Coordinates of C-alpha atoms in Angstrom, one line a residue:
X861 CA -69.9 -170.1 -81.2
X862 CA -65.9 -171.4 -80.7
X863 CA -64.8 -173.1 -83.2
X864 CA -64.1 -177.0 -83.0
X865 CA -66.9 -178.2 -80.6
X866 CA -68.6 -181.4 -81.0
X867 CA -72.2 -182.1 -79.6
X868 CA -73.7 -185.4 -79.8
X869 CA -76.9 -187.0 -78.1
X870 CA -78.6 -189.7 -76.9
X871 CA -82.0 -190.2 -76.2
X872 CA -83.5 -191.8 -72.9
X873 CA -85.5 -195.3 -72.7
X874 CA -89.1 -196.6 -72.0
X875 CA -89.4 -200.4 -71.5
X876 CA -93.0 -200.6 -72.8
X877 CA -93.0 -204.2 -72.8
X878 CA -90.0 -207.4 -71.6
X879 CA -89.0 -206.4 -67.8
X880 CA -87.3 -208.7 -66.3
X881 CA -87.8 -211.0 -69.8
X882 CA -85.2 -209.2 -71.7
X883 CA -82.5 -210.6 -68.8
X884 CA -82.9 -214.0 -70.8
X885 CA -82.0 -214.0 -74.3
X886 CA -84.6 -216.7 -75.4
X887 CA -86.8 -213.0 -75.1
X888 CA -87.4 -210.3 -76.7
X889 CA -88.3 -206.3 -74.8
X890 CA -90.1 -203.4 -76.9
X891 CA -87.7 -200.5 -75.8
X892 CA -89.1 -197.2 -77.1
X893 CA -86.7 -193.9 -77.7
X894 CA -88.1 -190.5 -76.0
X895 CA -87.3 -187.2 -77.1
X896 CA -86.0 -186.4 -74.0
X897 CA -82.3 -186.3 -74.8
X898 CA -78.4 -186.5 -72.6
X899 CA -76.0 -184.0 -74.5
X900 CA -72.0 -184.0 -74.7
X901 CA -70.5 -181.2 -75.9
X902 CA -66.5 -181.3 -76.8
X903 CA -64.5 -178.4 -77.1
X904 CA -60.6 -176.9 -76.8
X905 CA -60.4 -175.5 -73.4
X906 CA -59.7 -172.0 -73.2
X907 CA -56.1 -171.7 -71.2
X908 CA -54.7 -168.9 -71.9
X909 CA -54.7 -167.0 -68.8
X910 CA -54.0 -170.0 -66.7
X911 CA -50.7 -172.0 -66.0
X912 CA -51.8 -175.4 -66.3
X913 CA -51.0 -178.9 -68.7
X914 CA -51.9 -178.5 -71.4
X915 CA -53.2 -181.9 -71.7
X916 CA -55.8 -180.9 -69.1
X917 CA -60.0 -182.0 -69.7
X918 CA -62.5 -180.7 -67.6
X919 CA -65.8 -181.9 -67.2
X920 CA -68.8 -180.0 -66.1
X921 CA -72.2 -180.6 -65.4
X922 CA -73.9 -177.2 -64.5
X923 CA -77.2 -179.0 -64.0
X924 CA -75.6 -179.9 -60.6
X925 CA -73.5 -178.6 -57.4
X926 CA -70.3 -179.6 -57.2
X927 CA -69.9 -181.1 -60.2
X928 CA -66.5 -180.7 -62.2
X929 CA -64.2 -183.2 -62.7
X930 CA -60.7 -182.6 -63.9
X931 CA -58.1 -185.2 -65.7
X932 CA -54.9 -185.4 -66.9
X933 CA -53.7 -187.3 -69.5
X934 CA -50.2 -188.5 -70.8
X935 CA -49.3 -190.0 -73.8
X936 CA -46.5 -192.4 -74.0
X937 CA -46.1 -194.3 -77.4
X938 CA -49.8 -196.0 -78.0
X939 CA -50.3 -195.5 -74.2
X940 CA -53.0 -192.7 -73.4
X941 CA -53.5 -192.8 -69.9
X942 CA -56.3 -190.8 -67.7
X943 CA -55.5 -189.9 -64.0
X944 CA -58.4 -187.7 -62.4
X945 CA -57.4 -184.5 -59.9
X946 CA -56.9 -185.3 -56.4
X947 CA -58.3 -181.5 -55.9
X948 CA -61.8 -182.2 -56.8
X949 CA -64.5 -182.5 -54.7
X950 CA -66.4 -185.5 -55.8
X951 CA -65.8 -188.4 -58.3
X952 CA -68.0 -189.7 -61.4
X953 CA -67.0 -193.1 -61.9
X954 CA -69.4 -193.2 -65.1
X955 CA -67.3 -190.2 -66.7
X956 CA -63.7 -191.2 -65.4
X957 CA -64.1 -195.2 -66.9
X958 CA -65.9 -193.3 -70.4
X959 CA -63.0 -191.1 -70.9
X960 CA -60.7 -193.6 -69.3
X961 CA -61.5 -196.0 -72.1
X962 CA -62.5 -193.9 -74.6
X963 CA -59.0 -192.3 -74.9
X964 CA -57.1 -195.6 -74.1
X965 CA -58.7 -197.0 -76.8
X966 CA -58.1 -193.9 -79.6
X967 CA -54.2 -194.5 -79.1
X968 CA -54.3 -197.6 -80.7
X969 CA -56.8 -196.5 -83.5
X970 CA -55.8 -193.4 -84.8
X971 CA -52.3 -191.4 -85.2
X972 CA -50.7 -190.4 -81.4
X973 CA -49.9 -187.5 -82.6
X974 CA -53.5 -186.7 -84.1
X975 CA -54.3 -187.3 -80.0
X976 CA -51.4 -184.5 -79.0
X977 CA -52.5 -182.3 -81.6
X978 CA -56.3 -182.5 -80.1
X979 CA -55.5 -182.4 -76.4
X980 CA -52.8 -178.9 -76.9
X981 CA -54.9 -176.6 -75.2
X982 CA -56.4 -179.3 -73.3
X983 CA -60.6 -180.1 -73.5
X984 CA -63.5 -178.7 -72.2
X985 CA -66.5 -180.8 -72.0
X986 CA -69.6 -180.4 -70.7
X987 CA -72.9 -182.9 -69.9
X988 CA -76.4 -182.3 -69.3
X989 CA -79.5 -183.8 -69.9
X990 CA -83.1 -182.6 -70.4
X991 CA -84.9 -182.0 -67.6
X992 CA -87.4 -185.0 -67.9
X993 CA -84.1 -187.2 -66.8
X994 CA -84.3 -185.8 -63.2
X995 CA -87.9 -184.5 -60.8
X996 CA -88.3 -181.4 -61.4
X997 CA -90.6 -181.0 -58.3
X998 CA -88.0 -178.8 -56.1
X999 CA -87.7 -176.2 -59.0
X1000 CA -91.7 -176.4 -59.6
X1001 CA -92.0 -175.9 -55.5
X1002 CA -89.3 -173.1 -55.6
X1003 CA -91.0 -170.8 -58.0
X1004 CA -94.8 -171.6 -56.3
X1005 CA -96.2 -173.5 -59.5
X1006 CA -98.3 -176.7 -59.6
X1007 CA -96.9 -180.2 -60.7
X1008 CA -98.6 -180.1 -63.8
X1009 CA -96.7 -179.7 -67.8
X1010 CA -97.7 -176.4 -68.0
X1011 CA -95.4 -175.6 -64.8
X1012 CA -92.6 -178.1 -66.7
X1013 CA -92.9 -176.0 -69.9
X1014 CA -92.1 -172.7 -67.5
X1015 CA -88.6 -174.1 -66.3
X1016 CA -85.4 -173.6 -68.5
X1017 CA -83.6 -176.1 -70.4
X1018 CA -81.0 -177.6 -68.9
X1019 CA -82.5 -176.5 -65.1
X1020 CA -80.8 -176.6 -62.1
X1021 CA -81.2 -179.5 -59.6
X1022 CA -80.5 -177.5 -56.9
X1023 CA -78.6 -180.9 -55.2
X1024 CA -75.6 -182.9 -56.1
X1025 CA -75.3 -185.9 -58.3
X1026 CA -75.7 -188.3 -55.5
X1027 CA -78.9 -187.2 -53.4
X1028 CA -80.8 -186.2 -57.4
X1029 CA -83.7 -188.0 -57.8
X1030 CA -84.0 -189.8 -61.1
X1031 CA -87.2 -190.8 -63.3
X1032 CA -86.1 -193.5 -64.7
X1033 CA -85.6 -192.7 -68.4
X1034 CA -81.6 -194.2 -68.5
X1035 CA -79.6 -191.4 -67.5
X1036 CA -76.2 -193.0 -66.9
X1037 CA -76.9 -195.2 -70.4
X1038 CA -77.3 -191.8 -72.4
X1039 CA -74.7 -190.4 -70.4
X1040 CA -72.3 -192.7 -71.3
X1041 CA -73.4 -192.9 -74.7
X1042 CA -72.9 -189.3 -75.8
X1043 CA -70.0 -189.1 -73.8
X1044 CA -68.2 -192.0 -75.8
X1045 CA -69.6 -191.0 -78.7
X1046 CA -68.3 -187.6 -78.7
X1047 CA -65.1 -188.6 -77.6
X1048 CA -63.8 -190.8 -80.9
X1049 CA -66.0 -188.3 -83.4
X1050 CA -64.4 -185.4 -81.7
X1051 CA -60.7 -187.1 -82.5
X1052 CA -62.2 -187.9 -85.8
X1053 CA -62.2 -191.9 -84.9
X1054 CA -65.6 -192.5 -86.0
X1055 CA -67.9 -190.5 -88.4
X1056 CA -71.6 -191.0 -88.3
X1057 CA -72.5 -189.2 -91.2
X1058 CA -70.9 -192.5 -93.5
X1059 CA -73.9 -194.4 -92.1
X1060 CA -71.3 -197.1 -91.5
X1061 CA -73.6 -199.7 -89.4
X1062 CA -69.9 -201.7 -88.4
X1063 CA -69.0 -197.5 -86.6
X1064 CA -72.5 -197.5 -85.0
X1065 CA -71.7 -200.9 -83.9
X1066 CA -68.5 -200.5 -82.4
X1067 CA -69.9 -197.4 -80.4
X1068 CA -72.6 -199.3 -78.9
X1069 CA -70.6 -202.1 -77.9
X1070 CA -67.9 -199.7 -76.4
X1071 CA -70.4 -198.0 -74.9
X1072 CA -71.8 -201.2 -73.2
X1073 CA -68.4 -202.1 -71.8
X1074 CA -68.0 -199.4 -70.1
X1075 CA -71.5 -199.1 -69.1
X1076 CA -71.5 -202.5 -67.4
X1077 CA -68.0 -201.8 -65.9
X1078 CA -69.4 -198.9 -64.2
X1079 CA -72.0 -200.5 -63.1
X1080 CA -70.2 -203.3 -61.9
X1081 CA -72.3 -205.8 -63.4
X1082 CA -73.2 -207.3 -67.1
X1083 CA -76.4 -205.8 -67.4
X1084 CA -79.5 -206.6 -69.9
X1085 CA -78.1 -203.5 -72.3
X1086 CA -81.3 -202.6 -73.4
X1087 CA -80.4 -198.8 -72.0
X1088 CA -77.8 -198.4 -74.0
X1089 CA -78.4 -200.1 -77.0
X1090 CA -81.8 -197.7 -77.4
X1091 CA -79.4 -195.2 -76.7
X1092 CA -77.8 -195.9 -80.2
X1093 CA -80.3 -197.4 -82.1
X1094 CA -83.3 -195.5 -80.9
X1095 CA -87.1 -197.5 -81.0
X1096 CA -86.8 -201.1 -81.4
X1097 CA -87.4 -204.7 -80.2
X1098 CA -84.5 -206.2 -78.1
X1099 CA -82.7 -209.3 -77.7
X1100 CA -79.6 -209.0 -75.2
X1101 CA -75.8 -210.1 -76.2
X1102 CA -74.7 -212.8 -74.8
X1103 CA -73.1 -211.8 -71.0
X1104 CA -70.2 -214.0 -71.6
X1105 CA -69.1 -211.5 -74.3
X1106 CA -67.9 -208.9 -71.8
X1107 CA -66.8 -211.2 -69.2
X1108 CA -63.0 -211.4 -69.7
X1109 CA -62.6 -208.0 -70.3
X1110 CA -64.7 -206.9 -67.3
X1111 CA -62.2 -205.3 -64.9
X1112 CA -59.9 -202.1 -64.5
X1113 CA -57.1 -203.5 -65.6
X1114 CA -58.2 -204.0 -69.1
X1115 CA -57.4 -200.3 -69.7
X1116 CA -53.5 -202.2 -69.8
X1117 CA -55.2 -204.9 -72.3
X1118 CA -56.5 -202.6 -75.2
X1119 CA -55.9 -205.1 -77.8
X1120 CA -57.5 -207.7 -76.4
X1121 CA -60.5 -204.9 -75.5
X1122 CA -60.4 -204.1 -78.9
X1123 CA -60.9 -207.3 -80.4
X1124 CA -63.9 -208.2 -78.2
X1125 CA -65.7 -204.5 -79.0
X1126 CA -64.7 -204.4 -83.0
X1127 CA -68.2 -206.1 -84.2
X1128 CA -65.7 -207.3 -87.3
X1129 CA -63.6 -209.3 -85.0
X1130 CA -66.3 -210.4 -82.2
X1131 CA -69.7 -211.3 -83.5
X1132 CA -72.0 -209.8 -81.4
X1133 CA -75.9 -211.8 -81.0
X1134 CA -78.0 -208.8 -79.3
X1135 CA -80.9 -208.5 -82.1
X1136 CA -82.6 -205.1 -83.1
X1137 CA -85.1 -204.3 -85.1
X1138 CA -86.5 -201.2 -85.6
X1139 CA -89.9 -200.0 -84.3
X1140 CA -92.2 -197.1 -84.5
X1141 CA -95.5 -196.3 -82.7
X1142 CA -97.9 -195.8 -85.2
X1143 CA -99.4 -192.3 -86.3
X1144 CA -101.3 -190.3 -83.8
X1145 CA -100.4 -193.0 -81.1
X1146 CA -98.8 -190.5 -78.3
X1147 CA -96.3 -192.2 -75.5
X1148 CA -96.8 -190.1 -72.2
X1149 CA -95.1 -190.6 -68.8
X1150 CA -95.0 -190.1 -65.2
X1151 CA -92.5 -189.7 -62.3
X1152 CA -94.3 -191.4 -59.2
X1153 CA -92.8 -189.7 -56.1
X1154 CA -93.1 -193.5 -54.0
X1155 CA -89.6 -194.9 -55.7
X1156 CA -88.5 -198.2 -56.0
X1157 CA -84.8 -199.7 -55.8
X1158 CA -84.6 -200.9 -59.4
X1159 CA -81.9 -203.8 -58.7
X1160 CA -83.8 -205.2 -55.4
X1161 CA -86.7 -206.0 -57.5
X1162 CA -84.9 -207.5 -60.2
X1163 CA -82.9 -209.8 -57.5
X1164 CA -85.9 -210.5 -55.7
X1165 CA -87.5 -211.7 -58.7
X1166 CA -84.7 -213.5 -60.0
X1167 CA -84.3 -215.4 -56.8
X1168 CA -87.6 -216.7 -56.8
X1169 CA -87.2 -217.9 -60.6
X1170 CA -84.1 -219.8 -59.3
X1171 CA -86.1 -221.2 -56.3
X1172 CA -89.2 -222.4 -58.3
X1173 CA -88.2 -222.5 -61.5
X1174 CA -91.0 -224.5 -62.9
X1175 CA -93.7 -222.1 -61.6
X1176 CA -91.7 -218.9 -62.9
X1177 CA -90.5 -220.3 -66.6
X1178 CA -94.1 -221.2 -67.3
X1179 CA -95.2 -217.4 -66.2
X1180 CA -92.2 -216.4 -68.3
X1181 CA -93.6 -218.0 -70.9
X1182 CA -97.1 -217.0 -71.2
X1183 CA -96.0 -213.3 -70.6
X1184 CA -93.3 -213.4 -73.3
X1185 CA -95.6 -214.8 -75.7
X1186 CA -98.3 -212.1 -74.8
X1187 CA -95.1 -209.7 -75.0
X1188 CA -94.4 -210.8 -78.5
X1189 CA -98.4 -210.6 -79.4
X1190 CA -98.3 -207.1 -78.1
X1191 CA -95.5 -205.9 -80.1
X1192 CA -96.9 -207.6 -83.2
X1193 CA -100.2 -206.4 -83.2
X1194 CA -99.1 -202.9 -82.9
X1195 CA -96.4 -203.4 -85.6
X1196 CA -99.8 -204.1 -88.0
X1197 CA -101.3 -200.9 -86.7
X1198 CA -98.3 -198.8 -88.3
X1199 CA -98.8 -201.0 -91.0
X1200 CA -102.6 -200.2 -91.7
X1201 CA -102.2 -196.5 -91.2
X1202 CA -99.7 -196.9 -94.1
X1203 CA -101.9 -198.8 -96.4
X1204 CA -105.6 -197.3 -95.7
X1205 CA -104.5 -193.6 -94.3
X1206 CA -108.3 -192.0 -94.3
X1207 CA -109.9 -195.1 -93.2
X1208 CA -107.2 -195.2 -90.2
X1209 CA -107.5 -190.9 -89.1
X1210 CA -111.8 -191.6 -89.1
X1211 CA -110.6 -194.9 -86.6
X1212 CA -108.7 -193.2 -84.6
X1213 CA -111.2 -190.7 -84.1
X1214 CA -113.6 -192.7 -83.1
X1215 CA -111.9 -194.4 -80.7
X1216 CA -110.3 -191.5 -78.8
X1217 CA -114.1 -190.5 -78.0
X1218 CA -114.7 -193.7 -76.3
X1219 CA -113.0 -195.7 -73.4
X1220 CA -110.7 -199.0 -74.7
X1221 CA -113.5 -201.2 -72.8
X1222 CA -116.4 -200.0 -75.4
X1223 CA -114.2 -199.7 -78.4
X1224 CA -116.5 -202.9 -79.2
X1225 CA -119.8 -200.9 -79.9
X1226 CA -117.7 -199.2 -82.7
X1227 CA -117.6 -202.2 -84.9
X1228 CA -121.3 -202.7 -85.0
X1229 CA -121.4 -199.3 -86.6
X1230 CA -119.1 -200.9 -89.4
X1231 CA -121.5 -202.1 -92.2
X1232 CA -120.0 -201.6 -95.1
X1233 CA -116.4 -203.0 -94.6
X1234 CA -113.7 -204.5 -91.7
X1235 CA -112.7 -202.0 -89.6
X1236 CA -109.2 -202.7 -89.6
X1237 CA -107.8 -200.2 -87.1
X1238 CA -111.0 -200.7 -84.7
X1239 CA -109.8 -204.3 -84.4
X1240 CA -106.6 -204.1 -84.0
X1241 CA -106.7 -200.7 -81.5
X1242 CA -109.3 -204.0 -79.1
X1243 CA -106.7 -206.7 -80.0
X1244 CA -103.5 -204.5 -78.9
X1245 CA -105.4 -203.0 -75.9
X1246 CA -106.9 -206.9 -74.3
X1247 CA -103.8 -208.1 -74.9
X1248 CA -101.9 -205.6 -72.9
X1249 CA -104.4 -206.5 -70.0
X1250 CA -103.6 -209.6 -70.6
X1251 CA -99.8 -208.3 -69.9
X1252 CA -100.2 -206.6 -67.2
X1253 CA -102.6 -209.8 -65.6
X1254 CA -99.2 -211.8 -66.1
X1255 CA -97.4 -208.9 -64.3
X1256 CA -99.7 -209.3 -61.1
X1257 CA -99.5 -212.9 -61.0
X1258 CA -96.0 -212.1 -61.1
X1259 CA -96.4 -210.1 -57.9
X1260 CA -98.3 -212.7 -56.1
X1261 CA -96.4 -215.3 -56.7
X1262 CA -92.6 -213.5 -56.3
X1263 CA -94.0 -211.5 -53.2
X1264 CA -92.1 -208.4 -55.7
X1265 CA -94.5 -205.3 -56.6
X1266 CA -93.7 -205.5 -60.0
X1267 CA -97.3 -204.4 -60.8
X1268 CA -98.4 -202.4 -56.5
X1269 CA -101.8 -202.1 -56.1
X1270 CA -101.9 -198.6 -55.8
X1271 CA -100.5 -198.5 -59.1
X1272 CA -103.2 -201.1 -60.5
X1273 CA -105.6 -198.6 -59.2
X1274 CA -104.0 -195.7 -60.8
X1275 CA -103.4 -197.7 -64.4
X1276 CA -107.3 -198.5 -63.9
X1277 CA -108.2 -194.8 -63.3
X1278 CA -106.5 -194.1 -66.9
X1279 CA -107.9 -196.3 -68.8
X1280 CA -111.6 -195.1 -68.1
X1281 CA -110.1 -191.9 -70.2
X1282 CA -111.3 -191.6 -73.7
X1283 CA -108.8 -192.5 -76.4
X1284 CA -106.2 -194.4 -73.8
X1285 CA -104.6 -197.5 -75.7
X1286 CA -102.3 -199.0 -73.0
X1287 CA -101.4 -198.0 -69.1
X1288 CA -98.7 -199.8 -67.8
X1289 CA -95.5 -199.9 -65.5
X1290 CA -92.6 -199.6 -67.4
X1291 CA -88.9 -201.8 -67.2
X1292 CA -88.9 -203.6 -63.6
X1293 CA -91.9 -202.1 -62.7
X1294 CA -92.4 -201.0 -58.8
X1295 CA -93.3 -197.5 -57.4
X1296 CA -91.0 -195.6 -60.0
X1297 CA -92.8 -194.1 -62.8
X1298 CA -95.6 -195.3 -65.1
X1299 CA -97.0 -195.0 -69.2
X1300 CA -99.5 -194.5 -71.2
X1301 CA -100.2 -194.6 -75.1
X1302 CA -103.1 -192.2 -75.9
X1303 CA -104.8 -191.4 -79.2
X1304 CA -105.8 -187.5 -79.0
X1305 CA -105.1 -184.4 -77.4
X1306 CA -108.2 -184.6 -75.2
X1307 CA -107.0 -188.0 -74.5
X1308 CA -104.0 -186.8 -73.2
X1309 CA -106.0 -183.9 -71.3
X1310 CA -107.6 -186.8 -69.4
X1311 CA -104.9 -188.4 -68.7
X1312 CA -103.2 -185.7 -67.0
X1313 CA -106.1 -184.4 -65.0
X1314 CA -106.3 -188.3 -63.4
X1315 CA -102.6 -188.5 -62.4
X1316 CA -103.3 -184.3 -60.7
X1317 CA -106.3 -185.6 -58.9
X1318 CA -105.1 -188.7 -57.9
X1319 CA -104.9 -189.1 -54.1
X1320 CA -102.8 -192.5 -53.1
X1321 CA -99.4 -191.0 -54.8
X1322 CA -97.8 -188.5 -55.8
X1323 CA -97.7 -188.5 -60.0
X1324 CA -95.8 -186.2 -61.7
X1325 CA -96.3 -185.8 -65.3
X1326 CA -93.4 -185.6 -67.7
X1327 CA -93.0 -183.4 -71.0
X1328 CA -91.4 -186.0 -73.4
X1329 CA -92.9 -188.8 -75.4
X1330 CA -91.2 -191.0 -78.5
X1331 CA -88.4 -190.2 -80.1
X1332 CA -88.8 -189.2 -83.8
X1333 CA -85.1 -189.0 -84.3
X1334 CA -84.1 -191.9 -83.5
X1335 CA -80.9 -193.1 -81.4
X1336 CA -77.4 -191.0 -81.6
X1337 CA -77.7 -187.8 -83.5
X1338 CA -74.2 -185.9 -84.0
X1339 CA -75.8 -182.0 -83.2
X1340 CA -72.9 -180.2 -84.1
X1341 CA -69.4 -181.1 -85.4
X1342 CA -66.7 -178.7 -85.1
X1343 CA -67.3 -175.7 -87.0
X1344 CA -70.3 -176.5 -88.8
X1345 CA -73.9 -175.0 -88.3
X1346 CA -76.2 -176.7 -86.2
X1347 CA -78.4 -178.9 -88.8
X1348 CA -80.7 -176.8 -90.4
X1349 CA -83.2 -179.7 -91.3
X1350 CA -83.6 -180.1 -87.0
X1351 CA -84.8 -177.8 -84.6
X1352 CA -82.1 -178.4 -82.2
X1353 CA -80.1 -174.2 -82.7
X1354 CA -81.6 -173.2 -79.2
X1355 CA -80.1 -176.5 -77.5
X1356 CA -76.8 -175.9 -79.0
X1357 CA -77.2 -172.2 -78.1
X1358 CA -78.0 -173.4 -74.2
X1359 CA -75.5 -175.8 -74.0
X1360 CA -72.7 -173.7 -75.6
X1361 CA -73.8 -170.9 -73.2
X1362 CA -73.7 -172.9 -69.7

């Protein structure tokens, strides 16, 4: 393995509960981490039988065609400027801003010449993400296999998309948000400007907000930041920052205004008001997901919907209201689930088993069978799943009223269909909602068996299952740092192995 390389990660995003909502800072979203993961890997390029600057970087991402990006960079006194090739053949706005900023900002927190020392042969970096992040239909189609997770579990890590950048079809899990999240991550621990391993919550801080920036700059906009904030922190309930925060410093030429960038990113100068708080699904509580090959054009529906809020705002706060509240309920409810597998461990497990052989809508007939004590889990498994109706009734009405398919029909019926499973908690549309993709919570195995044979069978849409579900490590995980072993406590040696090999 060559010596020096940095890998960090960054998981992808589920919005289980708070689209649209977690716009508005007076509400909360349940944002839940999956193991599907975005990788940056950092590394001294090799130069030596080229003639080239030596303070070249290259980017790669294999999993696409077309896809390498050089830069060179100069350093003049605290000024670190990036200028991308005029020789390649297509442009990443996302990258070029991340390593734009990333390295503008390094010259005036660390040593110049640290900077020189690190860029001598020039860098190599490379990107990819798991192959939940992007369909995986062409390659299934390609090699004659059905859309099903056995097929998934047949293609390689890291798989080609066979397509460029632009035309790849995305599932929804916050690829650019991950992206950019490694990729600025990697960047100050590779030039030893931040180190994870101190558990330093003002570092983690600074890296999320500095991530955000450049997020939002790429994007053009002040988003909610929930992508990129589970991107850090993993699993957790949501409150956005304040969009004023970013506003002065939201155009190019704040790469000639570090300072001031600086100052609004350090969370020890700027006081930041986004709210986190970590979350975990409870034991034996499995998160699945599905591509749906219909597609919906995530910021149309959020405009749509936001111009009818500003058109009738009386009629939409109120919804807002009621489905926040039930939002808040949900999250709530579930919390006490983790928290009474904790405290009552066997009487939870023989719960859980009972429900995963029945349907959510007969879970009721269980508690008759309780003589001897509450059934604690049996009441709250009913609470969390009416109350999630209850959710997605407000999401409908939503529909209706905004004339936005936050909640289709076809996808009603589909959610429906899922639900008569044995052992399915919750079936919902995730984030904005629309055509794009879809959840569900299961208790069992044979649950999840269900689950999947449904979303084959199922006639109106296309559904394509995906392979990952929650996150158990959490938000950024530093995979390798220069020239030490992959973590032996993690089994992450064959993605280091992949990604050190593509």
């Amino acid at each position: 393995m060559p010596s020096n390389t940095t890998i960090v990660s960054a998981p992808g995003k589920v919005l289980l509960a708070g689209g649209y909502l977690v716009l508005d800072p007076a509400f909360s979203g349940l944002v839940v981490a999956t193991d599907a993961r975005f990788y940056t890997l950092v590394q001294p390029a090799n130069h030596s039988n080229e003639t080239i600057s030596s303070s070249k970087i290259t980017v790669r991402s294999p999993q696409f065609e077309n896809a390498t990006w050089s830069y060179l960079v100069d350093i003049k006194d605290k000024d670190v400027q990036l200028t991308p090739s005029t020789q390649d053949e297509s442009k990443n706005t996302f990258v070029e801003l991340a390593l734009a900023y990333s390295l503008a900002m390094l010259g005036h927190l660390i040593p110049v010449e640290s900077i020189a020392k690190t860029l001598d042969t020039g860098l190599e970096i490379v990107i990819a993400g798991n192959n939940d992040f992007y369909s995986q239909r062409k390659e299934l189609e390609s090699r004659g296999l059905p859309l099903n997770t056995g097929s998934l579990r047949q293609i390689p890590l890291f798989a080609s998309t066979h397509t460029t950048l632009s035309k790849v079809h995305k599932t929804g899990l916050g690829s650019s948000a991950a992206l950019i999240t490694s990729l600025v991550s990697a960047i100050f621990i590779h030039f030893k400007a931040a180190d994870l391993t101190k558990q330093d919550q003002a570092i983690t801080a600074f890296l999320h907000n500095a991530a955000q920036f450049v997020h939002c700059l790429a994007q053009g906009k002040v988003g909610s930041g929930f992508d990129v904030s589970s991107a850090v922190w993993g699993s957790h309930t949501y409150k956005r920052f304040s969009p004023e925060l970013l506003q002065e410093i939201m155009h190019n030429e704040a790469r000639n205004q570090i300072p001031t960038l600086l100052k609004v990113l350090d969370p020890k100068q700027t006081a930041w008001d986004n709210k986190v708080a970590s979350f975990q699904l409870a034991p034996q509580l499995h998160l699945m997901l599905a591509d749906i090959d219909a597609g919906s054009h995530t910021p149309t529906l959020v405009s749509n919907v936001l111009k009818w809020r500003k058109n009738k705002p009386e009629e939409a706060n109120e919804l807002w209201r009621q489905l926040g509240k039930a939002n808040d309920t949900v999250v709530e409810l579930l919390k006490k689930l983790d928290q009474t597998s904790k405290n009552s461990l066997v009487e939870y497990d023989l719960a859980i088993r009972k429900a995963s052989a029945l349907p959510a809508a007969e879970w009721d007939s269980l508690l008759n069978q309780t003589i001897k004590e509450k059934d604690a889990t049996t009441e709250l498994l009913i609470k969390i799943y009416n109350e999630f109706q209850t959710v997605r009734r407000y999401l409908r009405e939503m529909s209706k009223l905004s004339e936005v398919p936050v909640e289709p029909e076809e996808q009603t019926r589909l959610l429906d269909a899922c639900l008569t499973i044995p052992g399915v908690l919750m079936a919902g549309v995730p984030g904005a909602g629309g055509f794009d993709a879809i959840f569900c919570i299961v208790l069992s195995d044979e649950s999840r068996k269900g689950v999947e044979n449904v979303w084959s069978n199922f006639k109106e849409m296309s559904v394509g299952p995906l392979l990952c579900t929650e996150s158990i490590e959490g938000g950024l995980v530093v995979e390798l740092y220069q020239d030490a072993e992959p973590s032996s406590d993690r089994n992450n040696f064959t993605v280091v192995k992949r990604l050190v090999g593509l």
